[in-house]
């Protein structure tokens, strides 16, 4: 069973990497702050976005049917997938019907969640990720570590080595401009030779049956416009009621994500061009279960901006891979236990509950409250850490009895004074990375009794 603490410990071995990972994401967070402060009605926008999503989640079935009807009317083929397997099978069947064995893909966290690349490779289909960061992690045979900045954990020298091995760039070349040019040449050829393109969906408009894909590199557009078959994979929560609501979300999304005023390309797809096939797959994969969990349904408002990751002190210093799930960070720690409570029982505990994630979330998800609530559910369901549960029980017993508390305090001070090695040793995880303070000579109660006059 993978464990956040153990994976974070491995990431922390490279202190230099941890430091710039932390500093880079904090820099992105500061950019987000400056961009949001330039919008006088920022808080009203957040509230509007939250309410629009609330409305969608309250009537999701009807909005989905409305979207389906409009999309079919526009000439799009609509598919429904109950889970990841169904989604992957649908993609495969479309490709198989056309005899396609190569596909270009733009960034889609849903396909990461469904492990689509791996599945298609097993079926003999070659998939090239066309977002630069995604391409880097794909070549490195790693999952993305961040939903917006997939290779934020990689140094440019490492990327140079990867490109030298796979794309033939000069050995030792680490100039970002030259590496980007190398990727561009490789991808241009890919776009021109692939007959199928898969994109994600940022927003789908129920009123019109269209969908919007936001990228900074234009790779979704290149793939979709040059292909004979365009497949769009969409989580069922991505709906908004009307096109006019896009003005709320597009203003919030990129400011929250990278501090840009707007995404470079916000592309609307409404119907296939003549001779092209366009498919959209509406994927549930646990979302309707989450919708039914009253305490956690708000997590489906997420627009995947990544702001909660950039601000999270735990994420910044433990790295995205330590979350061992497609969507890392605070929001991933809410979504993952819904899919598998046992496998992801560690994640809601990977938080200080400081609330910074909740403060920056553009759709006002009560992230840290939900993390706290997941902890309670996980412990109640018996998936909590047994040692921690025993320690908490001992603590509850000690703190609920003044007499036991006094005795425990006295014993602790004596041990710390005469046998500190009993506490300060390698078996104590707290001591491993911290200095133990000098024990006080007396408890506060004893001091107070002497000095109260
Ligand atoms: S939970 Fe909020 S802050 Fe985090 S990725 Fe989703 S929308 Fe962005």
Coordinates of C-alpha atoms and ligand atoms in Angstrom, one line a residue:
X1 CA 0.0 0.0 0.0
X2 CA 1.4 3.4 -1.0
X3 CA 1.8 5.9 1.8
X4 CA 2.0 9.7 1.5
X5 CA 4.4 10.1 4.4
X6 CA 6.9 7.5 3.0
X7 CA 6.7 8.9 -0.5
X8 CA 7.2 12.5 0.8
X9 CA 10.2 11.3 2.8
X10 CA 11.7 10.0 -0.4
X11 CA 11.0 13.3 -2.2
X12 CA 12.6 15.2 0.8
X13 CA 15.9 13.4 0.4
X14 CA 16.8 15.9 -2.4
X15 CA 16.7 19.1 -0.3
X16 CA 17.7 21.4 -3.2
X17 CA 14.8 20.1 -5.3
X18 CA 12.4 20.5 -2.4
X19 CA 13.5 24.1 -1.9
X20 CA 13.0 25.2 -5.5
X21 CA 9.8 23.2 -5.8
X22 CA 8.5 25.0 -2.8
X23 CA 9.7 28.4 -4.0
X24 CA 8.5 28.0 -7.6
X25 CA 5.0 27.1 -6.5
X26 CA 4.9 29.9 -4.0
X27 CA 5.9 32.3 -6.8
X28 CA 3.0 31.0 -8.9
X29 CA 0.7 31.5 -5.8
X30 CA 2.0 35.1 -5.5
X31 CA 1.3 35.7 -9.2
X32 CA -2.3 34.5 -8.6
X33 CA -2.6 36.9 -5.7
X34 CA -1.5 39.9 -7.9
X35 CA -3.9 38.9 -10.7
X36 CA -6.8 38.4 -8.4
X37 CA -6.2 41.8 -6.6
X38 CA -6.5 43.5 -10.0
X39 CA -10.1 42.5 -10.2
X40 CA -12.2 44.6 -7.9
X41 CA -15.1 42.2 -7.9
X42 CA -13.0 39.1 -7.4
X43 CA -14.9 37.9 -4.3
X44 CA -18.2 38.4 -6.1
X45 CA -16.9 36.4 -9.1
X46 CA -15.9 33.5 -6.7
X47 CA -19.3 33.6 -5.2
X48 CA -21.1 33.6 -8.6
X49 CA -19.0 30.7 -9.8
X50 CA -19.7 28.8 -6.6
X51 CA -23.5 29.4 -6.9
X52 CA -23.5 28.5 -10.6
X53 CA -21.8 25.2 -9.9
X54 CA -24.2 24.7 -6.9
X55 CA -27.1 25.1 -9.3
X56 CA -25.6 22.6 -11.8
X57 CA -24.9 20.0 -9.1
X58 CA -28.5 20.4 -7.8
X59 CA -29.9 19.4 -11.1
X60 CA -27.1 17.6 -12.8
X61 CA -29.3 14.9 -14.5
X62 CA -31.4 17.4 -16.3
X63 CA -28.4 19.6 -17.4
X64 CA -26.6 16.5 -18.7
X65 CA -29.7 15.5 -20.8
X66 CA -30.0 19.0 -22.1
X67 CA -26.3 19.0 -23.1
X68 CA -26.7 15.6 -24.7
X69 CA -29.7 16.7 -26.8
X70 CA -28.0 19.9 -28.0
X71 CA -24.7 18.1 -28.7
X72 CA -26.4 15.4 -30.8
X73 CA -28.3 18.2 -32.6
X74 CA -24.9 19.8 -33.4
X75 CA -23.7 16.5 -35.0
X76 CA -21.6 15.3 -32.0
X77 CA -21.8 11.6 -31.0
X78 CA -22.4 11.4 -27.3
X79 CA -21.2 8.4 -25.2
X80 CA -21.8 7.7 -21.5
X81 CA -19.2 5.9 -19.4
X82 CA -20.0 4.6 -15.9
X83 CA -16.3 4.1 -15.0
X84 CA -12.8 4.3 -16.2
X85 CA -13.0 0.9 -18.0
X86 CA -16.0 1.9 -20.0
X87 CA -14.4 5.2 -20.9
X88 CA -11.2 3.4 -22.2
X89 CA -13.3 0.8 -24.1
X90 CA -15.2 3.5 -25.8
X91 CA -12.1 5.3 -26.9
X92 CA -10.6 2.1 -28.1
X93 CA -13.7 1.1 -30.0
X94 CA -13.8 4.4 -31.9
X95 CA -10.1 4.1 -32.9
X96 CA -10.6 0.4 -33.8
X97 CA -13.5 1.2 -36.1
X98 CA -11.4 3.6 -38.0
X99 CA -8.3 1.4 -38.0
X100 CA -6.3 4.0 -36.2
X101 CA -3.2 3.0 -34.3
X102 CA -1.8 6.4 -33.4
X103 CA -3.4 9.2 -31.5
X104 CA -2.4 12.6 -30.3
X105 CA -3.7 13.8 -27.0
X106 CA -3.9 17.2 -25.3
X107 CA -3.8 17.5 -21.5
X108 CA -6.7 15.7 -19.8
X109 CA -6.5 14.8 -16.1
X110 CA -9.6 12.6 -16.7
X111 CA -7.6 10.3 -19.0
X112 CA -4.8 10.2 -16.3
X113 CA -7.5 9.2 -13.8
X114 CA -8.7 6.4 -16.2
X115 CA -5.1 5.3 -17.0
X116 CA -6.0 5.6 -20.7
X117 CA -2.4 5.8 -22.1
X118 CA -1.5 2.5 -20.4
X119 CA -4.7 0.8 -21.6
X120 CA -4.3 1.9 -25.2
X121 CA -0.6 0.9 -25.3
X122 CA -1.7 -2.6 -24.2
X123 CA -4.0 -2.6 -27.2
X124 CA -1.1 -1.6 -29.5
X125 CA -2.1 2.0 -29.9
X126 CA 0.5 4.7 -29.7
X127 CA -0.5 7.9 -27.8
X128 CA 1.6 11.1 -27.9
X129 CA 0.9 13.7 -25.2
X130 CA 1.1 17.1 -26.9
X131 CA 1.2 19.5 -23.9
X132 CA 4.9 20.2 -23.3
X133 CA 4.9 19.3 -19.6
X134 CA 2.8 16.2 -20.3
X135 CA 5.2 15.1 -23.1
X136 CA 8.1 15.4 -20.7
X137 CA 6.6 13.2 -18.1
X138 CA 5.3 10.8 -20.7
X139 CA 8.9 10.4 -22.1
X140 CA 10.2 10.0 -18.5
X141 CA 7.5 7.3 -18.0
X142 CA 6.1 9.2 -15.0
X143 CA 2.6 10.5 -14.2
X144 CA 2.1 14.3 -14.0
X145 CA 2.9 15.7 -10.5
X146 CA 0.6 18.7 -10.8
X147 CA -2.7 19.2 -12.7
X148 CA -1.6 22.5 -14.4
X149 CA 2.2 22.1 -14.3
X150 CA 2.7 18.4 -14.9
X151 CA 6.6 18.4 -14.8
X152 CA 7.1 21.0 -12.1
X153 CA 9.2 18.5 -10.2
X154 CA 11.8 18.2 -13.0
X155 CA 15.0 20.3 -13.3
X156 CA 15.8 21.6 -16.8
X157 CA 19.0 19.6 -16.9
X158 CA 16.9 16.4 -16.4
X159 CA 14.5 17.5 -19.2
X160 CA 17.6 18.0 -21.4
X161 CA 18.7 14.4 -20.7
X162 CA 15.2 13.1 -21.5
X163 CA 15.1 15.1 -24.8
X164 CA 18.6 13.9 -25.7
X165 CA 17.5 10.3 -25.2
X166 CA 14.1 10.4 -26.9
X167 CA 14.1 13.4 -29.2
X168 CA 17.7 13.6 -30.2
X169 CA 18.6 17.0 -28.8
X170 CA 22.3 17.8 -28.1
X171 CA 23.8 16.0 -25.1
X172 CA 24.0 18.4 -22.1
X173 CA 21.6 21.0 -23.7
X174 CA 19.3 22.5 -21.1
X175 CA 18.4 25.9 -22.6
X176 CA 14.5 26.0 -22.2
X177 CA 14.2 27.8 -25.5
X178 CA 16.1 25.2 -27.4
X179 CA 14.4 22.3 -25.6
X180 CA 11.0 23.8 -26.4
X181 CA 11.9 24.2 -30.1
X182 CA 13.0 20.5 -30.1
X183 CA 9.6 19.5 -28.7
X184 CA 7.8 21.8 -31.2
X185 CA 9.5 20.1 -34.2
X186 CA 8.6 16.7 -32.8
X187 CA 5.0 17.6 -32.1
X188 CA 4.5 19.4 -35.4
X189 CA 5.3 16.1 -37.2
X190 CA 3.0 14.2 -34.8
X191 CA 0.1 16.6 -35.4
X192 CA 0.5 16.2 -39.2
X193 CA 0.5 12.5 -39.1
X194 CA -2.2 11.5 -36.5
X195 CA -5.7 10.9 -37.7
X196 CA -7.2 11.0 -34.2
X197 CA -7.0 13.5 -31.4
X198 CA -8.2 13.4 -27.9
X199 CA -8.8 16.5 -25.8
X200 CA -10.1 17.1 -22.3
X201 CA -13.0 19.5 -21.6
X202 CA -12.8 22.5 -19.2
X203 CA -16.4 23.5 -19.6
X204 CA -19.4 22.1 -21.4
X205 CA -22.4 24.4 -22.0
X206 CA -25.8 22.7 -21.5
X207 CA -27.7 25.4 -23.4
X208 CA -25.7 25.0 -26.6
X209 CA -24.1 21.5 -26.5
X210 CA -20.7 23.0 -27.1
X211 CA -17.5 22.5 -25.0
X212 CA -14.5 24.7 -24.3
X213 CA -10.9 23.5 -24.0
X214 CA -8.3 25.9 -22.4
X215 CA -4.6 25.6 -23.2
X216 CA -1.7 27.9 -23.3
X217 CA 0.1 26.1 -26.1
X218 CA -2.7 25.7 -28.7
X219 CA -2.0 21.9 -28.8
X220 CA -5.6 20.9 -28.3
X221 CA -6.6 23.0 -31.4
X222 CA -3.7 21.7 -33.5
X223 CA -4.7 18.1 -32.7
X224 CA -8.4 18.6 -33.1
X225 CA -8.3 20.7 -36.3
X226 CA -5.9 18.3 -38.1
X227 CA -7.6 15.1 -37.2
X228 CA -10.3 13.1 -38.9
X229 CA -11.7 12.0 -35.4
X230 CA -11.9 14.2 -32.4
X231 CA -12.7 12.5 -29.1
X232 CA -13.4 14.7 -26.0
X233 CA -13.3 13.1 -22.6
X234 CA -15.3 14.9 -19.9
X235 CA -16.2 14.4 -16.3
X236 CA -19.9 14.8 -15.8
X237 CA -19.4 17.7 -13.4
X238 CA -17.8 20.0 -16.1
X239 CA -21.2 21.4 -17.1
X240 CA -22.3 25.0 -16.9
X241 CA -25.8 26.0 -17.7
X242 CA -25.3 28.8 -20.3
X243 CA -22.6 30.2 -22.5
X244 CA -22.8 33.6 -20.7
X245 CA -21.5 31.8 -17.5
X246 CA -18.2 31.2 -19.2
X247 CA -17.4 34.9 -18.6
X248 CA -17.3 34.1 -14.8
X249 CA -15.2 30.9 -15.1
X250 CA -12.7 32.0 -17.7
X251 CA -11.9 35.1 -15.6
X252 CA -11.3 33.0 -12.6
X253 CA -9.6 30.0 -14.1
X254 CA -6.2 31.2 -15.3
X255 CA -5.8 34.0 -12.8
X256 CA -6.1 31.3 -10.1
X257 CA -3.9 28.8 -12.0
X258 CA -0.9 30.8 -13.2
X259 CA -1.8 34.4 -12.6
X260 CA -2.4 35.1 -16.3
X261 CA -5.4 37.3 -17.1
X262 CA -6.7 34.7 -19.6
X263 CA -5.7 31.4 -21.0
X264 CA -3.9 31.9 -24.3
X265 CA -6.4 29.6 -26.2
X266 CA -10.0 29.2 -25.0
X267 CA -11.3 27.1 -27.9
X268 CA -15.0 26.4 -28.4
X269 CA -16.0 23.1 -30.1
X270 CA -19.6 23.0 -31.2
X271 CA -19.8 20.7 -34.2
X272 CA -17.4 18.6 -36.3
X273 CA -16.1 20.3 -39.4
X274 CA -17.3 18.7 -42.7
X275 CA -15.8 15.2 -43.0
X276 CA -14.7 15.0 -39.4
X277 CA -16.2 12.8 -36.6
X278 CA -16.6 14.4 -33.2
X279 CA -17.3 12.3 -30.1
X280 CA -17.8 13.3 -26.5
X281 CA -17.6 10.8 -23.6
X282 CA -19.4 11.8 -20.5
X283 CA -17.7 10.0 -17.6
X284 CA -19.0 9.3 -14.2
X285 CA -16.3 7.2 -12.5
X286 CA -17.4 7.8 -8.9
X287 CA -18.7 11.3 -9.4
X288 CA -22.4 10.4 -8.8
X289 CA -21.3 8.7 -5.6
X290 CA -19.5 11.8 -4.5
X291 CA -22.6 13.8 -5.5
X292 CA -24.6 11.7 -3.0
X293 CA -22.1 12.4 -0.2
X294 CA -23.5 15.6 1.2
X295 CA -20.3 16.6 3.0
X296 CA -18.2 16.2 -0.1
X297 CA -20.4 17.0 -3.0
X298 CA -19.0 20.5 -3.3
X299 CA -15.7 19.0 -4.3
X300 CA -17.4 18.5 -7.7
X301 CA -17.3 22.2 -8.2
X302 CA -13.6 22.0 -8.9
X303 CA -12.4 23.6 -12.1
X304 CA -8.9 22.1 -11.8
X305 CA -7.0 25.4 -11.5
X306 CA -4.3 24.0 -9.2
X307 CA -4.4 27.0 -6.8
X308 CA -4.9 24.8 -3.8
X309 CA -1.8 22.9 -4.6
X310 CA 0.4 26.0 -5.2
X311 CA -0.6 27.4 -1.8
X312 CA -0.5 24.1 0.2
X313 CA 2.7 23.9 2.4
X314 CA 2.4 20.1 2.5
X315 CA 2.1 19.8 -1.3
X316 CA 4.9 22.3 -2.0
X317 CA 7.3 20.4 0.2
X318 CA 6.2 16.8 -0.5
X319 CA 5.8 16.9 -4.3
X320 CA 2.8 15.7 -6.4
X321 CA 3.9 12.1 -6.7
X322 CA 3.7 11.6 -2.9
X323 CA -0.2 11.7 -3.3
X324 CA -0.1 8.5 -5.5
X325 CA -3.3 9.6 -7.3
X326 CA -4.0 11.4 -10.7
X327 CA -5.1 14.6 -9.0
X328 CA -2.7 15.4 -6.2
X329 CA -2.8 18.0 -3.5
X330 CA -5.7 19.1 -1.3
X331 CA -8.5 18.6 -3.8
X332 CA -7.0 15.2 -4.9
X333 CA -7.1 14.2 -1.2
X334 CA -10.8 14.8 -1.2
X335 CA -11.6 13.1 -4.5
X336 CA -9.4 10.0 -4.1
X337 CA -11.0 8.5 -1.0
X338 CA -14.3 8.6 -2.8
X339 CA -12.9 6.2 -5.4
X340 CA -11.1 3.9 -2.9
X341 CA -11.3 4.7 0.8
X342 CA -8.8 2.1 1.8
X343 CA -6.2 2.8 -0.8
X344 CA -6.3 6.6 -0.3
X345 CA -7.0 6.6 3.5
X346 CA -3.6 8.4 4.1
X347 CA -4.4 11.4 1.9
X348 CA -6.8 13.5 4.0
X349 CA -4.2 13.4 6.7
X350 CA -1.5 15.0 4.4
X351 CA -2.6 18.5 5.4
X352 CA -2.0 21.0 8.2
X353 CA -5.7 22.1 7.9
X354 CA -4.4 25.6 7.7
X355 CA -7.3 26.6 5.4
X356 CA -5.1 28.4 2.8
X357 CA -6.5 26.0 0.1
X358 CA -10.1 27.1 0.9
X359 CA -9.1 30.8 0.8
X360 CA -7.7 30.6 -2.7
X361 CA -10.2 28.3 -4.3
X362 CA -12.0 30.2 -7.1
X363 CA -15.2 28.2 -6.6
X364 CA -15.2 28.4 -2.8
X365 CA -14.9 24.7 -2.0
X366 CA -14.5 24.2 1.7
X367 CA -11.5 22.1 1.1
X368 CA -9.9 22.0 4.5
X369 CA -13.3 21.3 6.2
X370 CA -13.8 18.4 3.8
X371 CA -10.3 17.0 4.5
X372 CA -11.2 17.1 8.2
X373 CA -14.5 15.4 7.6
X374 CA -12.8 12.6 5.5
X375 CA -10.5 11.9 8.5
X376 CA -13.5 11.3 10.6
X377 CA -15.2 9.0 8.0
X378 CA -12.0 7.1 7.4
X379 CA -11.4 6.5 11.1
X380 CA -15.0 5.5 11.6
X381 CA -14.9 3.0 8.7
X382 CA -11.7 1.4 10.2
X383 CA -9.2 2.5 7.6
X384 CA -7.3 4.9 9.9
X385 CA -3.7 4.2 11.1
X386 CA -4.0 1.8 14.0
X387 CA -1.0 3.2 15.8
X388 CA -2.3 6.7 15.6
X389 CA -5.7 5.6 16.8
X390 CA -4.1 3.9 19.9
X391 CA -2.1 7.0 20.6
X392 CA -5.2 9.2 20.3
X393 CA -7.0 6.9 22.7
X394 CA -4.1 7.2 25.2
X395 CA -4.1 10.9 24.8
X396 CA -7.8 11.2 25.3
X397 CA -7.6 9.2 28.5
X398 CA -4.7 11.3 29.8
X399 CA -6.3 14.7 29.0
X400 CA -9.6 13.8 30.4
X401 CA -8.2 13.1 33.9
X402 CA -6.3 15.9 35.8
X403 CA -4.7 13.4 38.0
X404 CA -3.4 11.2 35.2
X405 CA -2.4 14.3 33.3
X406 CA -0.3 15.5 36.2
X407 CA 1.4 12.1 36.7
X408 CA 2.1 11.8 32.9
X409 CA 3.6 15.3 32.9
X410 CA 5.9 14.6 35.8
X411 CA 6.9 11.2 34.4
X412 CA 7.6 12.8 31.0
X413 CA 9.8 15.6 32.5
X414 CA 11.8 13.0 34.5
X415 CA 12.3 10.8 31.4
X416 CA 13.4 13.8 29.3
X417 CA 15.8 14.9 32.1
X418 CA 17.5 11.6 33.0
X419 CA 16.9 9.3 30.0
X420 CA 16.3 11.6 27.0
X421 CA 17.4 8.7 24.7
X422 CA 14.2 6.9 25.6
X423 CA 12.3 9.6 23.6
X424 CA 15.0 11.1 21.3
X425 CA 15.7 8.0 19.2
X426 CA 15.3 6.9 15.6
X427 CA 12.1 5.1 16.5
X428 CA 10.3 8.3 17.3
X429 CA 9.2 9.8 13.9
X430 CA 8.7 13.2 15.5
X431 CA 12.3 13.4 16.7
X432 CA 13.7 12.4 13.3
X433 CA 13.3 15.8 11.8
X434 CA 13.0 18.0 14.9
X435 CA 15.0 19.2 17.9
X436 CA 13.4 18.3 21.2
X437 CA 13.0 21.3 23.5
X438 CA 14.5 21.3 27.0
X439 CA 11.9 20.0 29.4
X440 CA 10.6 22.7 31.9
X441 CA 11.5 22.1 35.6
X442 CA 7.9 22.2 36.6
X443 CA 4.5 22.1 35.1
X444 CA 2.5 25.3 34.5
X445 CA 0.1 24.1 37.3
X446 CA 2.9 23.9 39.8
X447 CA 4.3 27.3 38.7
X448 CA 0.9 28.9 39.0
X449 CA 0.3 27.4 42.4
X450 CA 3.6 29.0 43.6
X451 CA 3.1 32.4 41.9
X452 CA -0.6 33.1 42.0
X453 CA -0.3 35.6 44.8
Ligands
LIG1 S1 -10.3 22.7 -5.4 FE1 -10.5 24.9 -6.0 S2 -8.3 25.7 -5.9 FE2 -8.2 23.4 -6.0 S3 -7.9 22.9 -8.1 FE3 -10.1 22.8 -7.7 S4 -10.9 24.9 -8.2 FE4 -8.7 25.1 -8.0

